[in-house]
mmCIF file of C-alpha atoms in Angstrom:
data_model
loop_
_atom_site.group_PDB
_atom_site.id
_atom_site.type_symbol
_atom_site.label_atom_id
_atom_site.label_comp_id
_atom_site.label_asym_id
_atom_site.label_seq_id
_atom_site.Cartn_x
_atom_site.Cartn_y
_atom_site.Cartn_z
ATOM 1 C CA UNK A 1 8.545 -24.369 -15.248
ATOM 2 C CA UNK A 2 6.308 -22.803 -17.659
ATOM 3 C CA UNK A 3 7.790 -21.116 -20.424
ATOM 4 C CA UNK A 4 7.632 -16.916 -21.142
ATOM 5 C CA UNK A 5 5.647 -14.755 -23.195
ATOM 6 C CA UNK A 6 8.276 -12.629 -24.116
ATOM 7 C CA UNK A 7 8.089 -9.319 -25.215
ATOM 8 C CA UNK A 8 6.923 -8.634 -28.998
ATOM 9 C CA UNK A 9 3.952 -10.855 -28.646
ATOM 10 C CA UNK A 10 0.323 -9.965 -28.474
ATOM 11 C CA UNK A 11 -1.730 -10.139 -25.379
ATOM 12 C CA UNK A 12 -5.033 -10.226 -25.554
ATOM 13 C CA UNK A 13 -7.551 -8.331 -23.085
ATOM 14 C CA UNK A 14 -11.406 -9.336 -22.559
ATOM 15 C CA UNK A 15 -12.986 -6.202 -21.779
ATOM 16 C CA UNK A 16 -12.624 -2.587 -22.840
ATOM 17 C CA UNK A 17 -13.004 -0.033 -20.462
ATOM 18 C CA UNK A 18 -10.398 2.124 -18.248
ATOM 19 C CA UNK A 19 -8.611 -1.173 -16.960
ATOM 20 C CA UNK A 20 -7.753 -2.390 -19.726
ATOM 21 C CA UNK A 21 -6.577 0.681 -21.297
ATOM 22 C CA UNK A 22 -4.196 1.012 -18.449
ATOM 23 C CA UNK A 23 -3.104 -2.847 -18.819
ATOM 24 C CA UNK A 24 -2.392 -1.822 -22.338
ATOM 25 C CA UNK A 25 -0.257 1.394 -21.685
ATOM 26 C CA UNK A 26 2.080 -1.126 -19.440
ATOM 27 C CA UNK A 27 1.839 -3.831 -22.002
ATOM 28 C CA UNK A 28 2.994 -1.664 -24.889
ATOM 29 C CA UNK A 29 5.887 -0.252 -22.589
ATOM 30 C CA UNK A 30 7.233 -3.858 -22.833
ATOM 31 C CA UNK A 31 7.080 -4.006 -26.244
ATOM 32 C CA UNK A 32 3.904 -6.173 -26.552
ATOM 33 C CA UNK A 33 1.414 -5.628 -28.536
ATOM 34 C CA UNK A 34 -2.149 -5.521 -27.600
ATOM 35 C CA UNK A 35 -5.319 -6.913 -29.044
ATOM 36 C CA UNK A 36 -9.308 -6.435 -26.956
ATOM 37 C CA UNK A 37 -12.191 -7.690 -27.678
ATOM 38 C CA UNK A 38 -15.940 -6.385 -26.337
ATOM 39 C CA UNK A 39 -18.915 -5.866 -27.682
ATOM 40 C CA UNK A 40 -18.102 -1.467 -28.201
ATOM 41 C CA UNK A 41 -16.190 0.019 -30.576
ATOM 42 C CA UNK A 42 -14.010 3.142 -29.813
ATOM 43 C CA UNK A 43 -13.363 2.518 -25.903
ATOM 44 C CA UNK A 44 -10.622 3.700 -23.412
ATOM 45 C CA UNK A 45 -9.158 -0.036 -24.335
ATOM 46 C CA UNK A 46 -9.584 0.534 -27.938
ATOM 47 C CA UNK A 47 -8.078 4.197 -27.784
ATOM 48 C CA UNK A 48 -4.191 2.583 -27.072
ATOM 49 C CA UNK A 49 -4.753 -1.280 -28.022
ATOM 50 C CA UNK A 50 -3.237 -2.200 -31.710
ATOM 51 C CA UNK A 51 -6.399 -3.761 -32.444
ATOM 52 C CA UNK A 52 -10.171 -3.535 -31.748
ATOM 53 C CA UNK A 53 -12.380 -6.655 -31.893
ATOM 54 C CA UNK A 54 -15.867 -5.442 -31.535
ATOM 55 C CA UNK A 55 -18.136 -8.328 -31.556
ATOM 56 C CA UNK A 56 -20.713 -10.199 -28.881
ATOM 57 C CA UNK A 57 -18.930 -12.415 -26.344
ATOM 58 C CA UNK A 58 -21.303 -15.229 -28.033
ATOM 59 C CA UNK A 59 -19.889 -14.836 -31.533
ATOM 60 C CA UNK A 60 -18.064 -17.548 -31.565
ATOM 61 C CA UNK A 61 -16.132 -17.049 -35.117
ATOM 62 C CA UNK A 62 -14.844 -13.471 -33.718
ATOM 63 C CA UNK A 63 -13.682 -15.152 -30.686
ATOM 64 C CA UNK A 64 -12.051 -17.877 -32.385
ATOM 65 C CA UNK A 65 -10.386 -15.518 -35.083
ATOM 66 C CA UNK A 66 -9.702 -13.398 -31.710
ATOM 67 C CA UNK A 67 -7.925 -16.069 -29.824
ATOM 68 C CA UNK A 68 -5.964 -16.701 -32.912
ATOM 69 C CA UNK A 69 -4.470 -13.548 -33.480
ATOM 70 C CA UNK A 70 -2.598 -13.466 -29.294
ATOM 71 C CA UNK A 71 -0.225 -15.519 -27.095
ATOM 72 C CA UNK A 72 -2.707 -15.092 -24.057
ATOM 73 C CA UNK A 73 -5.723 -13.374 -22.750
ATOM 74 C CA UNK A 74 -6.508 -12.039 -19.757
ATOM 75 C CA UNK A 75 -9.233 -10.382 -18.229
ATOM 76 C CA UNK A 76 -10.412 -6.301 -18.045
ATOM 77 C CA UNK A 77 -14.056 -7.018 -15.960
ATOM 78 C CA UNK A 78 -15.634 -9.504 -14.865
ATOM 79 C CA UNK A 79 -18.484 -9.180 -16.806
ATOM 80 C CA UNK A 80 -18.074 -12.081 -19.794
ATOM 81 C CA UNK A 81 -19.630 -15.456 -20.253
ATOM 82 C CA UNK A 82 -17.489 -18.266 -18.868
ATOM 83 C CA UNK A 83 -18.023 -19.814 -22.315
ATOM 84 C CA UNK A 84 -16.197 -17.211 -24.418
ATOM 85 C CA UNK A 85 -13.148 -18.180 -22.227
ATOM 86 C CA UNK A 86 -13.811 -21.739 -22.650
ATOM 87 C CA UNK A 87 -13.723 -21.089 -26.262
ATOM 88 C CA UNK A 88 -10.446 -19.031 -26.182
ATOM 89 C CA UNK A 89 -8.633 -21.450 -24.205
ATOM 90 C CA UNK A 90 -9.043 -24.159 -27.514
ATOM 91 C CA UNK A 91 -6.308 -21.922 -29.044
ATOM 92 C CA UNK A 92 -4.281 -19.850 -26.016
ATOM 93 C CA UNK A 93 -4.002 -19.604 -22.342
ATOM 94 C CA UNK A 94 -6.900 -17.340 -20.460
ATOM 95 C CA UNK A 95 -5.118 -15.846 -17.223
ATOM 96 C CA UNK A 96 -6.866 -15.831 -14.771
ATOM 97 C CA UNK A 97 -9.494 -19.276 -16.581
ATOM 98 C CA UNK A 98 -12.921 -19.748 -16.996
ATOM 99 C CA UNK A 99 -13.098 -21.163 -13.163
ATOM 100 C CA UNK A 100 -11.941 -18.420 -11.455
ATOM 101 C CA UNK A 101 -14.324 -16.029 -13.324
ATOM 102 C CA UNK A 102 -17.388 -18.340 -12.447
ATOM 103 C CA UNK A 103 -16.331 -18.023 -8.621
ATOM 104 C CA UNK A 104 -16.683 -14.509 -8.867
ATOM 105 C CA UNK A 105 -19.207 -13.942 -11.203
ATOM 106 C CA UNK A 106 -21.845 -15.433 -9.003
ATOM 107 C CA UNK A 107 -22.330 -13.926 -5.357
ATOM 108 C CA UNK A 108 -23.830 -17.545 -3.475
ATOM 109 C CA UNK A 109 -20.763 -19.679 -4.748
ATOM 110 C CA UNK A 110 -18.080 -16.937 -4.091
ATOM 111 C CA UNK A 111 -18.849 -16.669 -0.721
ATOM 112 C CA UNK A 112 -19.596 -20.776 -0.635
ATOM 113 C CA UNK A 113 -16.093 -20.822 -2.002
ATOM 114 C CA UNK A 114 -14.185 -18.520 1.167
ATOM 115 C CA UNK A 115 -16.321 -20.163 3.568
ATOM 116 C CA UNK A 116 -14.251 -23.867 1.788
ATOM 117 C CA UNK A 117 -11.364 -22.204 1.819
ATOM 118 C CA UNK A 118 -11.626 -21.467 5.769
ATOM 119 C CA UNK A 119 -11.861 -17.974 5.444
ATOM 120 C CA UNK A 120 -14.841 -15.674 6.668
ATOM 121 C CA UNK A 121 -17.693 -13.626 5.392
ATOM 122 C CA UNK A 122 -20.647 -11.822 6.613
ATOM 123 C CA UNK A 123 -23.689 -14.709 7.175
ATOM 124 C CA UNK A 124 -25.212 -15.397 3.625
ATOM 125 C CA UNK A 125 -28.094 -16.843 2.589
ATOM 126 C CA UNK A 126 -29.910 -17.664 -1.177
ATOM 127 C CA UNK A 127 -33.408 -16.251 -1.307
ATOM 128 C CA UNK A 128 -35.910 -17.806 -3.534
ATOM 129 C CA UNK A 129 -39.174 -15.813 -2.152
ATOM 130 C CA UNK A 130 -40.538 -13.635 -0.082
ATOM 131 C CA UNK A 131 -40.955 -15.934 2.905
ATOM 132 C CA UNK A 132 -37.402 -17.185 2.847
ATOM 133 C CA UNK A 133 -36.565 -13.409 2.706
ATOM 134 C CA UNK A 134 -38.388 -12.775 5.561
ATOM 135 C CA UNK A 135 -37.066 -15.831 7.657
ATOM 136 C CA UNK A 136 -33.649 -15.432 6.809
ATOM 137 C CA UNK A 137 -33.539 -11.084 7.905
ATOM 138 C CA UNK A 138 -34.579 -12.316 11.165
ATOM 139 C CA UNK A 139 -32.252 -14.903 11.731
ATOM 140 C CA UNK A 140 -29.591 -12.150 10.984
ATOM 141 C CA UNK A 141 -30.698 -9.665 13.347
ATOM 142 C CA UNK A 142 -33.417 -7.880 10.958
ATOM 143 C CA UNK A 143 -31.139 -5.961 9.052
ATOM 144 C CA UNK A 144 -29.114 -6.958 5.621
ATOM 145 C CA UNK A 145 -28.287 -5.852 2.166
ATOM 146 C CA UNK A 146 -30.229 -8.046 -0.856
ATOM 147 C CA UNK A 147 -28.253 -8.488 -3.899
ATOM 148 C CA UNK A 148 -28.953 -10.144 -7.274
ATOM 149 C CA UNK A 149 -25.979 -13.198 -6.934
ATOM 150 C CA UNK A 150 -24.952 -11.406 -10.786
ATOM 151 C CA UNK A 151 -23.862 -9.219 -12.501
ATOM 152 C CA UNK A 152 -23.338 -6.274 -10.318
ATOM 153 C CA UNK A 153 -21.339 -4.067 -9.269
ATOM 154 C CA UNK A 154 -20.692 -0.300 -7.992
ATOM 155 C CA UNK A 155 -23.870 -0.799 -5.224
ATOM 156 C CA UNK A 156 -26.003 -1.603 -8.952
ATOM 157 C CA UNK A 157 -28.568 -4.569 -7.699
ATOM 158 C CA UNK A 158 -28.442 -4.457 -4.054
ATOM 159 C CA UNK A 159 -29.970 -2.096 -1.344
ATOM 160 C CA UNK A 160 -30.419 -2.868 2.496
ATOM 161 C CA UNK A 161 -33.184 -4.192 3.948
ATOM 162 C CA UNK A 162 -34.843 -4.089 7.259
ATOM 163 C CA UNK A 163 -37.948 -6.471 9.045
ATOM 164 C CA UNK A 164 -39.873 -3.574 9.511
ATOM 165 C CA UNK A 165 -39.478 -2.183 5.686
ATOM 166 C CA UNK A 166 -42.259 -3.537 3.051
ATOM 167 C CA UNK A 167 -40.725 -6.705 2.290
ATOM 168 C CA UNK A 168 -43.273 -7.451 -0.687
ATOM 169 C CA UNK A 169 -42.734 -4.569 -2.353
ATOM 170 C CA UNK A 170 -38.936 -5.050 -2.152
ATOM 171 C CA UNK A 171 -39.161 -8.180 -3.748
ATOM 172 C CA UNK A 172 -40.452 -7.615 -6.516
ATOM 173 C CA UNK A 173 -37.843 -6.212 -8.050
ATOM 174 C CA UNK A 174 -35.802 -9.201 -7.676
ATOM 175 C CA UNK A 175 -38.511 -11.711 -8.218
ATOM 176 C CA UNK A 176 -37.139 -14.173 -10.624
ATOM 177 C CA UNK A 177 -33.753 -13.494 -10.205
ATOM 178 C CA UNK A 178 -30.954 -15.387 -8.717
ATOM 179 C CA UNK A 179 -30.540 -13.690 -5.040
ATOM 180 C CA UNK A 180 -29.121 -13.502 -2.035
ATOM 181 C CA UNK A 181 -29.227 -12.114 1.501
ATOM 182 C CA UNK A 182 -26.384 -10.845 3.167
ATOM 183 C CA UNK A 183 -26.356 -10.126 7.264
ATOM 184 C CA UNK A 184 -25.728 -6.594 8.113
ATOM 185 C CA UNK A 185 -21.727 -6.454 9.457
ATOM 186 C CA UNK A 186 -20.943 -3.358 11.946
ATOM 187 C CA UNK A 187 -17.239 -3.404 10.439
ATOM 188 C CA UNK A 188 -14.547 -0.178 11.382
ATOM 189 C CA UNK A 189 -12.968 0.125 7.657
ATOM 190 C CA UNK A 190 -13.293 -1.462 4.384
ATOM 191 C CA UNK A 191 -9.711 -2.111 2.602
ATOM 192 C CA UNK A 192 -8.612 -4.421 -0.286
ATOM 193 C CA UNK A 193 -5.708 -6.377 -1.185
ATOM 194 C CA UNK A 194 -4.156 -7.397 -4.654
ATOM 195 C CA UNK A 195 -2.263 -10.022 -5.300
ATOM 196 C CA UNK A 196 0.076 -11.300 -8.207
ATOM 197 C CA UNK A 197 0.374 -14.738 -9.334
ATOM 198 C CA UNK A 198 2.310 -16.861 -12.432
ATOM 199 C CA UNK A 199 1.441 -20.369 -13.968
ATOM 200 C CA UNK A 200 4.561 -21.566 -11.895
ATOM 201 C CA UNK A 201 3.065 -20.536 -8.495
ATOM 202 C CA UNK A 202 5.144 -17.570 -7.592
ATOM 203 C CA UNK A 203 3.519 -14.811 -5.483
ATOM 204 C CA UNK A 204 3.429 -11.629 -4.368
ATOM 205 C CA UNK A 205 1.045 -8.907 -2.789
ATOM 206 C CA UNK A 206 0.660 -5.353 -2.238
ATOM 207 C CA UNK A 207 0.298 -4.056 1.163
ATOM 208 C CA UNK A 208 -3.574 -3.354 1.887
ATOM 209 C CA UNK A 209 -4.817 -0.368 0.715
ATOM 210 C CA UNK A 210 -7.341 1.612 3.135
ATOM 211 C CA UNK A 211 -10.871 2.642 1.003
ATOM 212 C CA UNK A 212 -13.333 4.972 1.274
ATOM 213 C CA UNK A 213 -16.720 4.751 -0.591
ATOM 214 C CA UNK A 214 -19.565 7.487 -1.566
ATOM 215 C CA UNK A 215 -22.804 6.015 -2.718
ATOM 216 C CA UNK A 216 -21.760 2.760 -3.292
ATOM 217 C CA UNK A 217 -18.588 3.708 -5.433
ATOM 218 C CA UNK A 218 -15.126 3.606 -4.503
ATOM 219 C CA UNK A 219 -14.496 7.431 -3.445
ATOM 220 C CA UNK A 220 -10.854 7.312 -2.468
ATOM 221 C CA UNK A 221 -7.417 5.158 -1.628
ATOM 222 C CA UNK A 222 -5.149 5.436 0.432
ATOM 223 C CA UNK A 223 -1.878 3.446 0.715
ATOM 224 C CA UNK A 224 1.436 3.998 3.129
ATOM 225 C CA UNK A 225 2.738 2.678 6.433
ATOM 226 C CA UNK A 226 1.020 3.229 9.481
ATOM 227 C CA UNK A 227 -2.710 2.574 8.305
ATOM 228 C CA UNK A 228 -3.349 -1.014 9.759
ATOM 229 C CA UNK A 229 -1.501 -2.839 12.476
ATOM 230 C CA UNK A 230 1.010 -5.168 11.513
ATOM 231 C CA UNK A 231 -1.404 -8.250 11.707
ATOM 232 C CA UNK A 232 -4.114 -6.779 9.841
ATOM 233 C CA UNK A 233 -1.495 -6.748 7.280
ATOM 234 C CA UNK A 234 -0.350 -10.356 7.685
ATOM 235 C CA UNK A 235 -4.002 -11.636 7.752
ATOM 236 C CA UNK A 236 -4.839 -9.687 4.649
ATOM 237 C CA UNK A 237 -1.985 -11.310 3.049
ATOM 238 C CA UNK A 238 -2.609 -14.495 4.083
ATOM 239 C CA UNK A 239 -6.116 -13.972 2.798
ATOM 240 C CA UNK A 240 -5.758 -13.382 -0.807
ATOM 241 C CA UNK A 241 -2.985 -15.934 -1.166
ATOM 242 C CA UNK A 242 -5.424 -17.977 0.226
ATOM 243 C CA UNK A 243 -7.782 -17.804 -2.544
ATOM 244 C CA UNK A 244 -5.263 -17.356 -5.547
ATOM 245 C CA UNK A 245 -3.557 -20.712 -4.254
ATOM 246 C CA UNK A 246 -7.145 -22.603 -3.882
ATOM 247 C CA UNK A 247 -8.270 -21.215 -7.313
ATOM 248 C CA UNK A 248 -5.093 -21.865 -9.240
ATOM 249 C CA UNK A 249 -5.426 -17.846 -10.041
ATOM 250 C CA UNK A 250 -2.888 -16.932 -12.132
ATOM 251 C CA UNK A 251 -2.743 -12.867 -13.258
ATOM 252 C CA UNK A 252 -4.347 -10.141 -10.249
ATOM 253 C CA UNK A 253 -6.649 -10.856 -7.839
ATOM 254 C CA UNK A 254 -7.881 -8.280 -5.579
ATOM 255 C CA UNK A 255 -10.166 -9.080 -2.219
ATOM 256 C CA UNK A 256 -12.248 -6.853 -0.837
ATOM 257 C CA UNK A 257 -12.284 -7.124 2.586
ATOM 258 C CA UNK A 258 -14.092 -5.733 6.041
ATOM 259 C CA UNK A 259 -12.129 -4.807 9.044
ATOM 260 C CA UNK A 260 -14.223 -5.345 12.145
ATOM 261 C CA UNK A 261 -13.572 -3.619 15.862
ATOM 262 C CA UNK A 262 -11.348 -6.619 17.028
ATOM 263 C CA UNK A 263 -9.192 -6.398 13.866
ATOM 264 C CA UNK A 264 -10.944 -9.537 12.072
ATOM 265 C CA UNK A 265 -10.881 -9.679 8.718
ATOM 266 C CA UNK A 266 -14.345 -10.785 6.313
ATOM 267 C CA UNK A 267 -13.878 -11.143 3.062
ATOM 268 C CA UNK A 268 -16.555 -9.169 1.259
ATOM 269 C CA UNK A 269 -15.949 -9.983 -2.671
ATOM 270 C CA UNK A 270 -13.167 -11.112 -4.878
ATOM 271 C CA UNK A 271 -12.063 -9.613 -8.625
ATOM 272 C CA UNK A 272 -9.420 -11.683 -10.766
ATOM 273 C CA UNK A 273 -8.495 -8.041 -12.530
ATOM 274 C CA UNK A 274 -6.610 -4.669 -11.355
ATOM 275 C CA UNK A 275 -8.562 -3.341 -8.973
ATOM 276 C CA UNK A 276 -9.658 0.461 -8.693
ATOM 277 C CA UNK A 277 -8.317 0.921 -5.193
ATOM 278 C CA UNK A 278 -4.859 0.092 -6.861
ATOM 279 C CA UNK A 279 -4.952 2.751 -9.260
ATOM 280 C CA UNK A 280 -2.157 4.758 -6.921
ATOM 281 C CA UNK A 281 0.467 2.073 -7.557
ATOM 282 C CA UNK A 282 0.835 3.450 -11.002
ATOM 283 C CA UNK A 283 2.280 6.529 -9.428
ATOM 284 C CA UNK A 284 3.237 5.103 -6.023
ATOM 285 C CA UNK A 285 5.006 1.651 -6.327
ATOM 286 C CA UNK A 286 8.150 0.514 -7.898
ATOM 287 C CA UNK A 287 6.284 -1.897 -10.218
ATOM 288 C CA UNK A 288 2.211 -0.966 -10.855
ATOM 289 C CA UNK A 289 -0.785 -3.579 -10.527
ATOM 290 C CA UNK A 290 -0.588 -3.720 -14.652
ATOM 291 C CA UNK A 291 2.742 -4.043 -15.019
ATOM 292 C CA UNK A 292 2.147 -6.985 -12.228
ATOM 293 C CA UNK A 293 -0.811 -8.176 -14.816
ATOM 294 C CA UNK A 294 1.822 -8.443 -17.969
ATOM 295 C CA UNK A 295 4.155 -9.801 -15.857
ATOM 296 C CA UNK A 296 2.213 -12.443 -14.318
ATOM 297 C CA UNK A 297 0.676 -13.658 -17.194
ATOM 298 C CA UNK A 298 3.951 -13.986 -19.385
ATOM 299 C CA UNK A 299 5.930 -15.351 -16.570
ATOM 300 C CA UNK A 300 8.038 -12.807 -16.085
ATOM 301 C CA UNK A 301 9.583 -12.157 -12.904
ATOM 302 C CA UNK A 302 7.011 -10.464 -10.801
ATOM 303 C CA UNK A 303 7.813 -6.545 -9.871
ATOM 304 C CA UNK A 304 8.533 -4.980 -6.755
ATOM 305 C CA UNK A 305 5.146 -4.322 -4.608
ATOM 306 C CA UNK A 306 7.222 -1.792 -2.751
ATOM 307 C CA UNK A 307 5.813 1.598 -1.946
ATOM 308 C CA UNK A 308 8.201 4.171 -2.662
ATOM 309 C CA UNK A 309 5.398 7.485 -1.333
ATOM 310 C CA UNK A 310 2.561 7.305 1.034
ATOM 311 C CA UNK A 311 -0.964 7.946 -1.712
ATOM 312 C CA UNK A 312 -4.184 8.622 -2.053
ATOM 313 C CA UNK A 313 -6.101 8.358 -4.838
ATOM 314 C CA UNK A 314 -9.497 10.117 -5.686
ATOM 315 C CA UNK A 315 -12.020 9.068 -8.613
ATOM 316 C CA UNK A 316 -13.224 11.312 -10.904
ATOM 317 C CA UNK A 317 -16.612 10.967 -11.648
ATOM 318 C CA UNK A 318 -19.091 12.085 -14.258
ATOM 319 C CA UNK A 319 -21.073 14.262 -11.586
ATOM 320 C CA UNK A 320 -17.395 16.425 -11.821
ATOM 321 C CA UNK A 321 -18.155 17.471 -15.676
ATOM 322 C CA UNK A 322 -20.309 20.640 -16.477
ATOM 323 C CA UNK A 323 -23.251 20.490 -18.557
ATOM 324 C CA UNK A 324 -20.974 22.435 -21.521
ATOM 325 C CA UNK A 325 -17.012 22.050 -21.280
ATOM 326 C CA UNK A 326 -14.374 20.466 -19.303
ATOM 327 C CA UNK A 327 -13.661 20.697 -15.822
ATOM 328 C CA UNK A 328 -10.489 22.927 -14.407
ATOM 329 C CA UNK A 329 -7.541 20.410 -15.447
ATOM 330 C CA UNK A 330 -5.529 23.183 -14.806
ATOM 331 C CA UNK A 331 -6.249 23.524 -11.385
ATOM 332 C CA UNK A 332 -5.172 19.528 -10.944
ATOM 333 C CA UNK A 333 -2.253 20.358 -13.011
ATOM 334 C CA UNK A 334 -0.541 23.162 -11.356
ATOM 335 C CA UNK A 335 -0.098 21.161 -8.133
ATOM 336 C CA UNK A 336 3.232 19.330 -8.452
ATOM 337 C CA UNK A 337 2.297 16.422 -6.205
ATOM 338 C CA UNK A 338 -0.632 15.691 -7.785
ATOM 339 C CA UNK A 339 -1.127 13.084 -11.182
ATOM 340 C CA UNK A 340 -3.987 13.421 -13.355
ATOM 341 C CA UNK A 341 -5.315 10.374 -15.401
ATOM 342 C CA UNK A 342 -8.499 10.995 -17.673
ATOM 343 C CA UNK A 343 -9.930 7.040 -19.443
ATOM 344 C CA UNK A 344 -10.812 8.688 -22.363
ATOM 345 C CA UNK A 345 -14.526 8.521 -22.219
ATOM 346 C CA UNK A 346 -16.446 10.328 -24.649
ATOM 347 C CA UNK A 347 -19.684 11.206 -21.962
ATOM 348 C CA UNK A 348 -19.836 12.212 -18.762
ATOM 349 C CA UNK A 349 -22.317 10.322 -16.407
ATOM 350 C CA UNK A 350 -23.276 10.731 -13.127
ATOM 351 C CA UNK A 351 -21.442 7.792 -11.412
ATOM 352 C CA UNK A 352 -19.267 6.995 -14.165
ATOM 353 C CA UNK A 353 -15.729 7.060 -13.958
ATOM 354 C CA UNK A 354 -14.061 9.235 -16.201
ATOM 355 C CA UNK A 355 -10.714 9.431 -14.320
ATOM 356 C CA UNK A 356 -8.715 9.650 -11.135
ATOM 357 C CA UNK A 357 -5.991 11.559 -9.714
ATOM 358 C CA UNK A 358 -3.520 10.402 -7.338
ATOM 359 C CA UNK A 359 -1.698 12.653 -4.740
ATOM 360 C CA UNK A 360 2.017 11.825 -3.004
ATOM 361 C CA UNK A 361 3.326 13.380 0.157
ATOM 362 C CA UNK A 362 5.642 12.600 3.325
ATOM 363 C CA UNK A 363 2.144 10.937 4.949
ATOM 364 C CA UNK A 364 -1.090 9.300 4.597
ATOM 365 C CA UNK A 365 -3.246 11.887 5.755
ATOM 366 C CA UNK A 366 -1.106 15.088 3.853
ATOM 367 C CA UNK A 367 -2.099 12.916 0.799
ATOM 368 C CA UNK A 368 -5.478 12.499 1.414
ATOM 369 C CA UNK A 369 -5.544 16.048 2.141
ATOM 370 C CA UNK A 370 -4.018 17.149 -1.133
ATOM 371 C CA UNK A 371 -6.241 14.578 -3.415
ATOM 372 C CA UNK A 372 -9.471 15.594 -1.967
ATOM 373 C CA UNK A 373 -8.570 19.361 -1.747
ATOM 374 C CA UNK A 374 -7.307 19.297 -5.815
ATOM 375 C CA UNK A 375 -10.296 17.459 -7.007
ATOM 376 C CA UNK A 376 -12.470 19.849 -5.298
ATOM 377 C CA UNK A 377 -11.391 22.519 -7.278
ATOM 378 C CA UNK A 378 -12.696 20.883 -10.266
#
């Protein structure tokens, strides 16, 4: 048995942005204190965090002095050179490690990786040129969505393709980069997963959360009994343990997964981080996906992942803000069942996420109802 981080040490977070501002809230609730590094200064992280390293994942002597100052580090994004946690792991723990962060950072071996595992995805090819491109959409029916294998995320890098479209033109614009071709899958639903793992092999999960999407970008949540048949649920679970068990993940893991008519699961993509679709557990559960982050990186007894309300959560997004001022918080705040969490951000962006809101209610569908009717007051 591995030993605890207990509270009054300093955890360390890779990554600044609304994730790790929330891991930082629970972290501080514990009595830990919190140290991030990324290449910004002044970020949602920053904003709560006892400390703000602000220095290129490649700068070696931050890192170092960094890894020095914390207990362990874990992970905000996904976003950061394998190397940096190679580095950090000289001096402390990285939770989840440097090989669980390669899996994911690269489309072609992520999915190489499930289909190891045993578990399914949508047909997958790499594309090195345009005739490969062209051979490949025909073997998967003529229709598929071409992503750079890195560094994307939020439908950034990828856009569906067709045989009939102009395939040269297309390909240009990933020419040159690492790529890959992904058959076109008529799926019902798209839900996710999250599960919680220690260095000592204890797990847990939440119950799948049901997710809708707008342009690419998670749209809204929902979470509460009722929403998938009881061996949707199983599979789901047995899914992501799956892949935290053949990875050695230890920390969160969500999967992202697509629910086809005959209630098969594909896995779509995997993130070893909190997970936006879990955002409602901070209001919803007995024991949040951050708290589960601390928790499972200190080996500490993992939290409930009970529900205690049926949820839904809605993103806020830039497109919300007017050109001059601030939204109507009040409207969001005069409805009782109805919590309001803003990252911080200093500018609004179309696309970006500058908050959420989460509504609770007797059902699934009255709080779905309430969260998209409140946030469409703003």
């Amino acid at each position: 048995m591995l030993k605890q981080i207990s509270p009054g040490a300093t955890l360390g977070v890779l990554g600044s942005g609304q994730l790790g501002r929330m891991f930082a809230i629970e972290a501080r609730r514990l009595g830990y204190g919190v140290h991030v590094f990324s290449p910004d200064e002044k970020t949602p992280t920053g904003a709560v965090a006892d400390r703000e390293w602000t220095a290129n994942y490649d700068n070696f002597d931050a890192i170092d002095e960094f890894a020095r100052s914390v207990d362990v580090v874990t992970l905000e994004f996904e976003n950061v050179p394998t190397a940096a946690l190679n580095q950090i792991e000289k001096f402390v723990p990285v939770r989840p490690g440097p090989q669980v962060l390669e899996a994911a950072q690269n489309r072609i071996k992520e999915k190489s990786l499930m289909r190891s595992f045993g578990l399914p995805t949508a047909p997958f090819a790499a594309i090195d040129s345009l005739e490969t491109l062209t051979s490949k959409l025909a073997e998967f029916g003529g229709k598929g969505i071409l992503k750079t294998a890195s560094w994307g995320y939020d439908g950034k890098g990828q856009q569906m393709v067709t045989s009939d479209a102009d395939l040269a033109t297309i390909w240009e614009q990933y020419a040159g980069n690492e790529t890959i071709l992904e058959g076109f899958i008529d799926f019902s639903r798209e839900l996710s997963i999250i599960g919680i793992r220690d260095a000592n092999g204890n797990f847990d999960c939440f119950d799948p959360f049901l997710n809708h999407h707008a342009n690419h970008i998670l749209d809204v949540s929902l979470a509460g009994p009722g929403l998938f048949r009881p061996k949707v649920i199983e599979r789901a679970k047995e899914i992501v343990r799956t892949v935290m068990d053949s990875l050695d993940v230890v920390g969160v893991l969500c999967v992202e997964l697509f629910e086809t008519s005959g209630d098969d699961l594909l896995v779509n993509e995997i993130a070893p981080r909190p997970h936006n679709s879990g955002h409602l557990t901070i209001d919803a559960s007995y024991c949040c996906q951050f708290a589960q982050q601390v928790r499972s990186i200190c080996n500490l007894p993992l939290g409930s992942t009970e529900l205690r309300q049926p949820a839904a959560m809605a993103n806020l997004l830039g497109d919300l803000w007017p050109k001059a001022g601030q939204p109507d918080w009040a409207a969001v705040l005069s409805c009782p069942e109805v919590h309001l969490h803003l990252y911080g951000k200093s500018e609004a962006k179309p696309g970006r996420k500058m908050g959420h809101l989460t509504a609770l209610s007797n059902d699934v569908s009255s709080s779905e109802e309430i969260a998209r009717r409140v946030r469409s007051l703003l």
